[in-house]
Amino acid sequence: MTAEFVVSSATPASFPCDRLPEIAFLGRSNVGKSSLINSLTGHRGLAFTSGTPGRTQTINFYRIHDFSGISAAFYFVDLPGYGYARVPALQAREWKKLIEHYLKHREFLKSSCLILDTRRGWMPKDLDLKRWLEEQGREYLVIATKTDKLNRTELEHGLHAIREEGVEPLPFSALTGRGVREIWQAIAKTLQPR
């Protein structure tokens, strides 16, 4: 598999126009979106990771191709995190408008990965996004990150709390690689021609 950064877009006019299918990565600031992209692609430095919330400030497009089981190229799309990033209110509103425009109008968006920190579970903004995606008729997967930071009992409790919203989360750890195969299988299904 090859993966490459293509463009960092601050406006819809700079989104790629080659009509490839897209998988979006959504979640709170610092939930592990970039780490997930890096783990899935096997390219550690592809998406920039940071311990500081709010580092992803544009929509970043990564072209993926030559992936076994998926013949055509497609994009992973890393969206700015929402929540506690320390940015001015005006900038946060601009991010929100950009994200909503992308999610509502992007015809090449096949599915979204809604990413939750297993230790925190559903927060109000996560639930708002989940309901919004459902209202818009957008497909999504729920991925539970940072599973390596919990013992078995805590992990089962965290996953159970996520399931209470009627979804089956895919557990993931960037440290151990847990869940990479299962997440790829789920993504591959969404990219199948219909």
mmCIF file with all atom_site columns, C-alpha atoms in Angstrom:
data_model
loop_
_atom_site.group_PDB
_atom_site.id
_atom_site.type_symbol
_atom_site.label_atom_id
_atom_site.label_alt_id
_atom_site.label_comp_id
_atom_site.label_asym_id
_atom_site.label_entity_id
_atom_site.label_seq_id
_atom_site.pdbx_PDB_ins_code
_atom_site.Cartn_x
_atom_site.Cartn_y
_atom_site.Cartn_z
_atom_site.occupancy
_atom_site.B_iso_or_equiv
_atom_site.pdbx_formal_charge
_atom_site.auth_seq_id
_atom_site.auth_comp_id
_atom_site.auth_asym_id
_atom_site.auth_atom_id
_atom_site.pdbx_PDB_model_num
ATOM 1   C CA . MET A 1 1   ? 0.000   0.000  0.000  1.00 0.00 ? 1   MET A CA 1
ATOM 2   C CA . THR A 1 2   ? 1.110   3.539  -0.683 1.00 0.00 ? 2   THR A CA 1
ATOM 3   C CA . ALA A 1 3   ? -0.197  6.616  1.064  1.00 0.00 ? 3   ALA A CA 1
ATOM 4   C CA . GLU A 1 4   ? 0.636   10.236 0.394  1.00 0.00 ? 4   GLU A CA 1
ATOM 5   C CA . PHE A 1 5   ? -0.378  13.624 1.687  1.00 0.00 ? 5   PHE A CA 1
ATOM 6   C CA . VAL A 1 6   ? -2.151  15.559 -1.082 1.00 0.00 ? 6   VAL A CA 1
ATOM 7   C CA . VAL A 1 7   ? -3.526  18.845 0.226  1.00 0.00 ? 7   VAL A CA 1
ATOM 8   C CA . SER A 1 8   ? -4.423  20.750 3.368  1.00 0.00 ? 8   SER A CA 1
ATOM 9   C CA . SER A 1 9   ? -7.667  22.602 2.633  1.00 0.00 ? 9   SER A CA 1
ATOM 10  C CA . ALA A 1 10  ? -8.989  25.635 4.484  1.00 0.00 ? 10  ALA A CA 1
ATOM 11  C CA . THR A 1 11  ? -11.781 26.232 1.941  1.00 0.00 ? 11  THR A CA 1
ATOM 12  C CA . PRO A 1 12  ? -13.975 23.936 -0.180 1.00 0.00 ? 12  PRO A CA 1
ATOM 13  C CA . ALA A 1 13  ? -12.407 25.414 -3.331 1.00 0.00 ? 13  ALA A CA 1
ATOM 14  C CA . SER A 1 14  ? -9.144  23.625 -2.527 1.00 0.00 ? 14  SER A CA 1
ATOM 15  C CA . PHE A 1 15  ? -10.668 20.157 -1.982 1.00 0.00 ? 15  PHE A CA 1
ATOM 16  C CA . PRO A 1 16  ? -9.378  17.551 -4.466 1.00 0.00 ? 16  PRO A CA 1
ATOM 17  C CA . CYS A 1 17  ? -11.477 17.334 -7.629 1.00 0.00 ? 17  CYS A CA 1
ATOM 18  C CA . ASP A 1 18  ? -10.439 13.905 -8.946 1.00 0.00 ? 18  ASP A CA 1
ATOM 19  C CA . ARG A 1 19  ? -13.707 12.270 -7.767 1.00 0.00 ? 19  ARG A CA 1
ATOM 20  C CA . LEU A 1 20  ? -12.087 9.520  -5.680 1.00 0.00 ? 20  LEU A CA 1
ATOM 21  C CA . PRO A 1 21  ? -14.096 8.036  -2.782 1.00 0.00 ? 21  PRO A CA 1
ATOM 22  C CA . GLU A 1 22  ? -13.372 9.472  0.657  1.00 0.00 ? 22  GLU A CA 1
ATOM 23  C CA . ILE A 1 23  ? -13.362 8.161  4.231  1.00 0.00 ? 23  ILE A CA 1
ATOM 24  C CA . ALA A 1 24  ? -13.494 10.972 6.824  1.00 0.00 ? 24  ALA A CA 1
ATOM 25  C CA . PHE A 1 25  ? -12.024 10.840 10.327 1.00 0.00 ? 25  PHE A CA 1
ATOM 26  C CA . LEU A 1 26  ? -14.021 12.806 12.915 1.00 0.00 ? 26  LEU A CA 1
ATOM 27  C CA . GLY A 1 27  ? -13.667 13.286 16.645 1.00 0.00 ? 27  GLY A CA 1
ATOM 28  C CA . ARG A 1 28  ? -12.777 15.531 19.535 1.00 0.00 ? 28  ARG A CA 1
ATOM 29  C CA . SER A 1 29  ? -9.418  17.245 19.644 1.00 0.00 ? 29  SER A CA 1
ATOM 30  C CA . ASN A 1 30  ? -6.639  14.867 20.710 1.00 0.00 ? 30  ASN A CA 1
ATOM 31  C CA . VAL A 1 31  ? -8.790  11.722 20.389 1.00 0.00 ? 31  VAL A CA 1
ATOM 32  C CA . GLY A 1 32  ? -6.295  10.004 18.092 1.00 0.00 ? 32  GLY A CA 1
ATOM 33  C CA . LYS A 1 33  ? -7.485  10.682 14.523 1.00 0.00 ? 33  LYS A CA 1
ATOM 34  C CA . SER A 1 34  ? -4.005  11.234 13.101 1.00 0.00 ? 34  SER A CA 1
ATOM 35  C CA . SER A 1 35  ? -2.557  8.266  15.015 1.00 0.00 ? 35  SER A CA 1
ATOM 36  C CA . LEU A 1 36  ? -5.320  6.078  13.600 1.00 0.00 ? 36  LEU A CA 1
ATOM 37  C CA . ILE A 1 37  ? -4.561  7.207  10.040 1.00 0.00 ? 37  ILE A CA 1
ATOM 38  C CA . ASN A 1 38  ? -0.856  6.533  10.576 1.00 0.00 ? 38  ASN A CA 1
ATOM 39  C CA . SER A 1 39  ? -1.548  3.057  11.988 1.00 0.00 ? 39  SER A CA 1
ATOM 40  C CA . LEU A 1 40  ? -3.955  2.122  9.207  1.00 0.00 ? 40  LEU A CA 1
ATOM 41  C CA . THR A 1 41  ? -1.535  3.179  6.486  1.00 0.00 ? 41  THR A CA 1
ATOM 42  C CA . GLY A 1 42  ? 1.605   1.901  8.184  1.00 0.00 ? 42  GLY A CA 1
ATOM 43  C CA . HIS A 1 43  ? 3.220   5.310  7.623  1.00 0.00 ? 43  HIS A CA 1
ATOM 44  C CA . ARG A 1 44  ? 4.135   6.668  11.046 1.00 0.00 ? 44  ARG A CA 1
ATOM 45  C CA . GLY A 1 45  ? 4.663   10.294 10.029 1.00 0.00 ? 45  GLY A CA 1
ATOM 46  C CA . LEU A 1 46  ? 1.979   10.610 7.354  1.00 0.00 ? 46  LEU A CA 1
ATOM 47  C CA . ALA A 1 47  ? -0.530  12.518 9.516  1.00 0.00 ? 47  ALA A CA 1
ATOM 48  C CA . PHE A 1 48  ? 0.940   14.933 12.038 1.00 0.00 ? 48  PHE A CA 1
ATOM 49  C CA . THR A 1 49  ? 0.332   13.889 15.649 1.00 0.00 ? 49  THR A CA 1
ATOM 50  C CA . SER A 1 50  ? 0.669   16.046 18.733 1.00 0.00 ? 50  SER A CA 1
ATOM 51  C CA . GLY A 1 51  ? -0.167  15.955 22.419 1.00 0.00 ? 51  GLY A CA 1
ATOM 52  C CA . THR A 1 52  ? -1.503  19.485 22.033 1.00 0.00 ? 52  THR A CA 1
ATOM 53  C CA . PRO A 1 53  ? -5.216  19.630 21.149 1.00 0.00 ? 53  PRO A CA 1
ATOM 54  C CA . GLY A 1 54  ? -6.196  21.553 18.045 1.00 0.00 ? 54  GLY A CA 1
ATOM 55  C CA . ARG A 1 55  ? -3.121  20.924 15.882 1.00 0.00 ? 55  ARG A CA 1
ATOM 56  C CA . THR A 1 56  ? -5.176  19.828 12.857 1.00 0.00 ? 56  THR A CA 1
ATOM 57  C CA . GLN A 1 57  ? -6.637  23.143 11.722 1.00 0.00 ? 57  GLN A CA 1
ATOM 58  C CA . THR A 1 58  ? -7.531  22.358 8.111  1.00 0.00 ? 58  THR A CA 1
ATOM 59  C CA . ILE A 1 59  ? -9.029  19.386 6.275  1.00 0.00 ? 59  ILE A CA 1
ATOM 60  C CA . ASN A 1 60  ? -6.136  17.147 5.267  1.00 0.00 ? 60  ASN A CA 1
ATOM 61  C CA . PHE A 1 61  ? -6.475  14.744 2.333  1.00 0.00 ? 61  PHE A CA 1
ATOM 62  C CA . TYR A 1 62  ? -4.306  11.608 2.038  1.00 0.00 ? 62  TYR A CA 1
ATOM 63  C CA . ARG A 1 63  ? -4.469  9.496  -1.131 1.00 0.00 ? 63  ARG A CA 1
ATOM 64  C CA . ILE A 1 64  ? -4.342  5.747  -0.489 1.00 0.00 ? 64  ILE A CA 1
ATOM 65  C CA . HIS A 1 65  ? -3.726  3.252  -3.286 1.00 0.00 ? 65  HIS A CA 1
ATOM 66  C CA . ASP A 1 66  ? -2.475  -0.252 -3.946 1.00 0.00 ? 66  ASP A CA 1
ATOM 67  C CA . PHE A 1 67  ? -4.312  -1.535 -0.891 1.00 0.00 ? 67  PHE A CA 1
ATOM 68  C CA . SER A 1 68  ? -5.028  -5.258 -1.040 1.00 0.00 ? 68  SER A CA 1
ATOM 69  C CA . GLY A 1 69  ? -8.706  -5.946 -1.552 1.00 0.00 ? 69  GLY A CA 1
ATOM 70  C CA . ILE A 1 70  ? -9.476  -2.383 -2.733 1.00 0.00 ? 70  ILE A CA 1
ATOM 71  C CA . SER A 1 71  ? -8.598  -1.886 -6.391 1.00 0.00 ? 71  SER A CA 1
ATOM 72  C CA . ALA A 1 72  ? -9.170  1.843  -6.828 1.00 0.00 ? 72  ALA A CA 1
ATOM 73  C CA . ALA A 1 73  ? -7.441  4.724  -5.089 1.00 0.00 ? 73  ALA A CA 1
ATOM 74  C CA . PHE A 1 74  ? -9.331  6.639  -2.388 1.00 0.00 ? 74  PHE A CA 1
ATOM 75  C CA . TYR A 1 75  ? -8.774  9.315  0.246  1.00 0.00 ? 75  TYR A CA 1
ATOM 76  C CA . PHE A 1 76  ? -8.499  9.360  3.997  1.00 0.00 ? 76  PHE A CA 1
ATOM 77  C CA . VAL A 1 77  ? -9.703  12.796 5.131  1.00 0.00 ? 77  VAL A CA 1
ATOM 78  C CA . ASP A 1 78  ? -8.544  14.110 8.519  1.00 0.00 ? 78  ASP A CA 1
ATOM 79  C CA . LEU A 1 79  ? -10.890 16.812 9.824  1.00 0.00 ? 79  LEU A CA 1
ATOM 80  C CA . PRO A 1 80  ? -10.114 19.316 12.604 1.00 0.00 ? 80  PRO A CA 1
ATOM 81  C CA . GLY A 1 81  ? -11.061 18.090 16.058 1.00 0.00 ? 81  GLY A CA 1
ATOM 82  C CA . TYR A 1 82  ? -13.868 19.637 18.027 1.00 0.00 ? 82  TYR A CA 1
ATOM 83  C CA . GLY A 1 83  ? -14.083 20.279 21.732 1.00 0.00 ? 83  GLY A CA 1
ATOM 84  C CA . TYR A 1 84  ? -11.395 21.645 23.941 1.00 0.00 ? 84  TYR A CA 1
ATOM 85  C CA . ALA A 1 85  ? -8.814  22.986 21.490 1.00 0.00 ? 85  ALA A CA 1
ATOM 86  C CA . ARG A 1 86  ? -7.549  26.362 22.697 1.00 0.00 ? 86  ARG A CA 1
ATOM 87  C CA . VAL A 1 87  ? -8.364  28.508 19.696 1.00 0.00 ? 87  VAL A CA 1
ATOM 88  C CA . PRO A 1 88  ? -10.199 31.836 19.341 1.00 0.00 ? 88  PRO A CA 1
ATOM 89  C CA . ALA A 1 89  ? -13.994 31.547 19.084 1.00 0.00 ? 89  ALA A CA 1
ATOM 90  C CA . LEU A 1 90  ? -13.991 32.977 15.542 1.00 0.00 ? 90  LEU A CA 1
ATOM 91  C CA . GLN A 1 91  ? -11.532 30.325 14.378 1.00 0.00 ? 91  GLN A CA 1
ATOM 92  C CA . ALA A 1 92  ? -13.592 27.567 16.033 1.00 0.00 ? 92  ALA A CA 1
ATOM 93  C CA . ARG A 1 93  ? -16.704 28.835 14.192 1.00 0.00 ? 93  ARG A CA 1
ATOM 94  C CA . GLU A 1 94  ? -14.805 28.822 10.880 1.00 0.00 ? 94  GLU A CA 1
ATOM 95  C CA . TRP A 1 95  ? -13.697 25.217 11.491 1.00 0.00 ? 95  TRP A CA 1
ATOM 96  C CA . LYS A 1 96  ? -17.293 24.252 12.268 1.00 0.00 ? 96  LYS A CA 1
ATOM 97  C CA . LYS A 1 97  ? -18.558 25.838 9.034  1.00 0.00 ? 97  LYS A CA 1
ATOM 98  C CA . LEU A 1 98  ? -15.841 24.130 6.986  1.00 0.00 ? 98  LEU A CA 1
ATOM 99  C CA . ILE A 1 99  ? -16.504 20.717 8.580  1.00 0.00 ? 99  ILE A CA 1
ATOM 100 C CA . GLU A 1 100 ? -20.277 21.015 8.175  1.00 0.00 ? 100 GLU A CA 1
ATOM 101 C CA . HIS A 1 101 ? -19.892 22.064 4.537  1.00 0.00 ? 101 HIS A CA 1
ATOM 102 C CA . TYR A 1 102 ? -17.655 19.070 3.867  1.00 0.00 ? 102 TYR A CA 1
ATOM 103 C CA . LEU A 1 103 ? -19.925 16.553 5.630  1.00 0.00 ? 103 LEU A CA 1
ATOM 104 C CA . LYS A 1 104 ? -23.139 17.911 4.124  1.00 0.00 ? 104 LYS A CA 1
ATOM 105 C CA . HIS A 1 105 ? -22.115 18.551 0.539  1.00 0.00 ? 105 HIS A CA 1
ATOM 106 C CA . ARG A 1 106 ? -19.160 16.322 -0.304 1.00 0.00 ? 106 ARG A CA 1
ATOM 107 C CA . GLU A 1 107 ? -20.558 13.848 -2.838 1.00 0.00 ? 107 GLU A CA 1
ATOM 108 C CA . PHE A 1 108 ? -17.468 11.609 -2.726 1.00 0.00 ? 108 PHE A CA 1
ATOM 109 C CA . LEU A 1 109 ? -17.742 10.973 1.034  1.00 0.00 ? 109 LEU A CA 1
ATOM 110 C CA . LYS A 1 110 ? -18.520 7.263  1.431  1.00 0.00 ? 110 LYS A CA 1
ATOM 111 C CA . SER A 1 111 ? -18.299 6.921  5.211  1.00 0.00 ? 111 SER A CA 1
ATOM 112 C CA . SER A 1 112 ? -16.978 8.583  8.354  1.00 0.00 ? 112 SER A CA 1
ATOM 113 C CA . CYS A 1 113 ? -14.994 7.131  11.218 1.00 0.00 ? 113 CYS A CA 1
ATOM 114 C CA . LEU A 1 114 ? -16.427 8.705  14.385 1.00 0.00 ? 114 LEU A CA 1
ATOM 115 C CA . ILE A 1 115 ? -13.598 8.337  16.868 1.00 0.00 ? 115 ILE A CA 1
ATOM 116 C CA . LEU A 1 116 ? -14.130 8.182  20.624 1.00 0.00 ? 116 LEU A CA 1
ATOM 117 C CA . ASP A 1 117 ? -11.625 7.913  23.475 1.00 0.00 ? 117 ASP A CA 1
ATOM 118 C CA . THR A 1 118 ? -12.724 4.684  25.195 1.00 0.00 ? 118 THR A CA 1
ATOM 119 C CA . ARG A 1 119 ? -11.869 6.236  28.583 1.00 0.00 ? 119 ARG A CA 1
ATOM 120 C CA . ARG A 1 120 ? -14.300 9.125  28.032 1.00 0.00 ? 120 ARG A CA 1
ATOM 121 C CA . GLY A 1 121 ? -17.044 7.499  25.942 1.00 0.00 ? 121 GLY A CA 1
ATOM 122 C CA . TRP A 1 122 ? -19.749 9.669  24.424 1.00 0.00 ? 122 TRP A CA 1
ATOM 123 C CA . MET A 1 123 ? -19.497 13.368 25.182 1.00 0.00 ? 123 MET A CA 1
ATOM 124 C CA . PRO A 1 124 ? -22.309 15.781 24.218 1.00 0.00 ? 124 PRO A CA 1
ATOM 125 C CA . LYS A 1 125 ? -20.568 16.969 21.019 1.00 0.00 ? 125 LYS A CA 1
ATOM 126 C CA . ASP A 1 126 ? -19.941 13.350 19.957 1.00 0.00 ? 126 ASP A CA 1
ATOM 127 C CA . LEU A 1 127 ? -23.633 12.589 20.366 1.00 0.00 ? 127 LEU A CA 1
ATOM 128 C CA . ASP A 1 128 ? -24.564 15.750 18.464 1.00 0.00 ? 128 ASP A CA 1
ATOM 129 C CA . LEU A 1 129 ? -22.317 14.667 15.590 1.00 0.00 ? 129 LEU A CA 1
ATOM 130 C CA . LYS A 1 130 ? -23.681 11.099 15.635 1.00 0.00 ? 130 LYS A CA 1
ATOM 131 C CA . ARG A 1 131 ? -27.268 12.357 15.427 1.00 0.00 ? 131 ARG A CA 1
ATOM 132 C CA . TRP A 1 132 ? -26.364 14.892 12.734 1.00 0.00 ? 132 TRP A CA 1
ATOM 133 C CA . LEU A 1 133 ? -24.727 12.180 10.591 1.00 0.00 ? 133 LEU A CA 1
ATOM 134 C CA . GLU A 1 134 ? -27.827 10.029 10.994 1.00 0.00 ? 134 GLU A CA 1
ATOM 135 C CA . GLU A 1 135 ? -30.136 12.921 10.068 1.00 0.00 ? 135 GLU A CA 1
ATOM 136 C CA . GLN A 1 136 ? -28.037 13.574 6.955  1.00 0.00 ? 136 GLN A CA 1
ATOM 137 C CA . GLY A 1 137 ? -28.146 9.884  6.002  1.00 0.00 ? 137 GLY A CA 1
ATOM 138 C CA . ARG A 1 138 ? -24.363 9.603  6.240  1.00 0.00 ? 138 ARG A CA 1
ATOM 139 C CA . GLU A 1 139 ? -22.768 6.224  6.961  1.00 0.00 ? 139 GLU A CA 1
ATOM 140 C CA . TYR A 1 140 ? -20.340 6.025  9.867  1.00 0.00 ? 140 TYR A CA 1
ATOM 141 C CA . LEU A 1 141 ? -18.249 3.619  11.928 1.00 0.00 ? 141 LEU A CA 1
ATOM 142 C CA . VAL A 1 142 ? -17.509 4.176  15.612 1.00 0.00 ? 142 VAL A CA 1
ATOM 143 C CA . ILE A 1 143 ? -13.904 3.554  16.613 1.00 0.00 ? 143 ILE A CA 1
ATOM 144 C CA . ALA A 1 144 ? -12.917 3.360  20.285 1.00 0.00 ? 144 ALA A CA 1
ATOM 145 C CA . THR A 1 145 ? -9.295  4.508  20.686 1.00 0.00 ? 145 THR A CA 1
ATOM 146 C CA . LYS A 1 146 ? -6.684  4.344  23.446 1.00 0.00 ? 146 LYS A CA 1
ATOM 147 C CA . THR A 1 147 ? -7.786  0.875  24.544 1.00 0.00 ? 147 THR A CA 1
ATOM 148 C CA . ASP A 1 148 ? -4.234  0.110  25.719 1.00 0.00 ? 148 ASP A CA 1
ATOM 149 C CA . LYS A 1 149 ? -4.631  2.681  28.502 1.00 0.00 ? 149 LYS A CA 1
ATOM 150 C CA . LEU A 1 150 ? -7.333  0.606  30.237 1.00 0.00 ? 150 LEU A CA 1
ATOM 151 C CA . ASN A 1 151 ? -7.288  -2.668 32.122 1.00 0.00 ? 151 ASN A CA 1
ATOM 152 C CA . ARG A 1 152 ? -9.715  -5.390 31.027 1.00 0.00 ? 152 ARG A CA 1
ATOM 153 C CA . THR A 1 153 ? -12.522 -4.341 33.382 1.00 0.00 ? 153 THR A CA 1
ATOM 154 C CA . GLU A 1 154 ? -12.221 -0.656 32.449 1.00 0.00 ? 154 GLU A CA 1
ATOM 155 C CA . LEU A 1 155 ? -12.134 -1.561 28.758 1.00 0.00 ? 155 LEU A CA 1
ATOM 156 C CA . GLU A 1 156 ? -15.302 -3.671 28.976 1.00 0.00 ? 156 GLU A CA 1
ATOM 157 C CA . HIS A 1 157 ? -17.033 -0.885 30.912 1.00 0.00 ? 157 HIS A CA 1
ATOM 158 C CA . GLY A 1 158 ? -15.951 1.734  28.336 1.00 0.00 ? 158 GLY A CA 1
ATOM 159 C CA . LEU A 1 159 ? -17.074 -0.356 25.362 1.00 0.00 ? 159 LEU A CA 1
ATOM 160 C CA . HIS A 1 160 ? -20.381 -1.178 27.071 1.00 0.00 ? 160 HIS A CA 1
ATOM 161 C CA . ALA A 1 161 ? -21.055 2.540  27.620 1.00 0.00 ? 161 ALA A CA 1
ATOM 162 C CA . ILE A 1 162 ? -20.422 3.222  23.911 1.00 0.00 ? 162 ILE A CA 1
ATOM 163 C CA . ARG A 1 163 ? -22.758 0.367  22.899 1.00 0.00 ? 163 ARG A CA 1
ATOM 164 C CA . GLU A 1 164 ? -25.588 1.966  24.900 1.00 0.00 ? 164 GLU A CA 1
ATOM 165 C CA . GLU A 1 165 ? -26.036 4.389  21.991 1.00 0.00 ? 165 GLU A CA 1
ATOM 166 C CA . GLY A 1 166 ? -26.941 1.526  19.669 1.00 0.00 ? 166 GLY A CA 1
ATOM 167 C CA . VAL A 1 167 ? -23.596 1.086  17.901 1.00 0.00 ? 167 VAL A CA 1
ATOM 168 C CA . GLU A 1 168 ? -20.884 -1.565 17.987 1.00 0.00 ? 168 GLU A CA 1
ATOM 169 C CA . PRO A 1 169 ? -17.511 0.162  18.424 1.00 0.00 ? 169 PRO A CA 1
ATOM 170 C CA . LEU A 1 170 ? -14.333 -1.109 16.813 1.00 0.00 ? 170 LEU A CA 1
ATOM 171 C CA . PRO A 1 171 ? -11.659 -1.117 19.569 1.00 0.00 ? 171 PRO A CA 1
ATOM 172 C CA . PHE A 1 172 ? -8.302  0.336  18.504 1.00 0.00 ? 172 PHE A CA 1
ATOM 173 C CA . SER A 1 173 ? -4.861  0.946  19.979 1.00 0.00 ? 173 SER A CA 1
ATOM 174 C CA . ALA A 1 174 ? -2.152  2.911  18.170 1.00 0.00 ? 174 ALA A CA 1
ATOM 175 C CA . LEU A 1 175 ? 0.382   1.427  20.585 1.00 0.00 ? 175 LEU A CA 1
ATOM 176 C CA . THR A 1 176 ? -0.370  -2.262 19.972 1.00 0.00 ? 176 THR A CA 1
ATOM 177 C CA . GLY A 1 177 ? -2.079  -2.094 16.559 1.00 0.00 ? 177 GLY A CA 1
ATOM 178 C CA . ARG A 1 178 ? -5.185  -3.744 17.963 1.00 0.00 ? 178 ARG A CA 1
ATOM 179 C CA . GLY A 1 179 ? -8.158  -3.312 15.632 1.00 0.00 ? 179 GLY A CA 1
ATOM 180 C CA . VAL A 1 180 ? -6.300  -2.323 12.453 1.00 0.00 ? 180 VAL A CA 1
ATOM 181 C CA . ARG A 1 181 ? -7.442  -5.410 10.511 1.00 0.00 ? 181 ARG A CA 1
ATOM 182 C CA . GLU A 1 182 ? -11.066 -5.084 11.655 1.00 0.00 ? 182 GLU A CA 1
ATOM 183 C CA . ILE A 1 183 ? -11.187 -1.364 10.833 1.00 0.00 ? 183 ILE A CA 1
ATOM 184 C CA . TRP A 1 184 ? -9.764  -2.036 7.356  1.00 0.00 ? 184 TRP A CA 1
ATOM 185 C CA . GLN A 1 185 ? -12.405 -4.726 6.784  1.00 0.00 ? 185 GLN A CA 1
ATOM 186 C CA . ALA A 1 186 ? -15.155 -2.262 7.743  1.00 0.00 ? 186 ALA A CA 1
ATOM 187 C CA . ILE A 1 187 ? -13.695 0.478  5.523  1.00 0.00 ? 187 ILE A CA 1
ATOM 188 C CA . ALA A 1 188 ? -13.339 -1.926 2.584  1.00 0.00 ? 188 ALA A CA 1
ATOM 189 C CA . LYS A 1 189 ? -17.062 -2.755 2.823  1.00 0.00 ? 189 LYS A CA 1
ATOM 190 C CA . THR A 1 190 ? -17.995 0.923  2.547  1.00 0.00 ? 190 THR A CA 1
ATOM 191 C CA . LEU A 1 191 ? -15.840 1.284  -0.583 1.00 0.00 ? 191 LEU A CA 1
ATOM 192 C CA . GLN A 1 192 ? -17.503 -1.617 -2.411 1.00 0.00 ? 192 GLN A CA 1
ATOM 193 C CA . PRO A 1 193 ? -19.446 -0.531 -5.497 1.00 0.00 ? 193 PRO A CA 1
ATOM 194 C CA . ARG A 1 194 ? -23.220 -0.514 -4.898 1.00 0.00 ? 194 ARG A CA 1
#
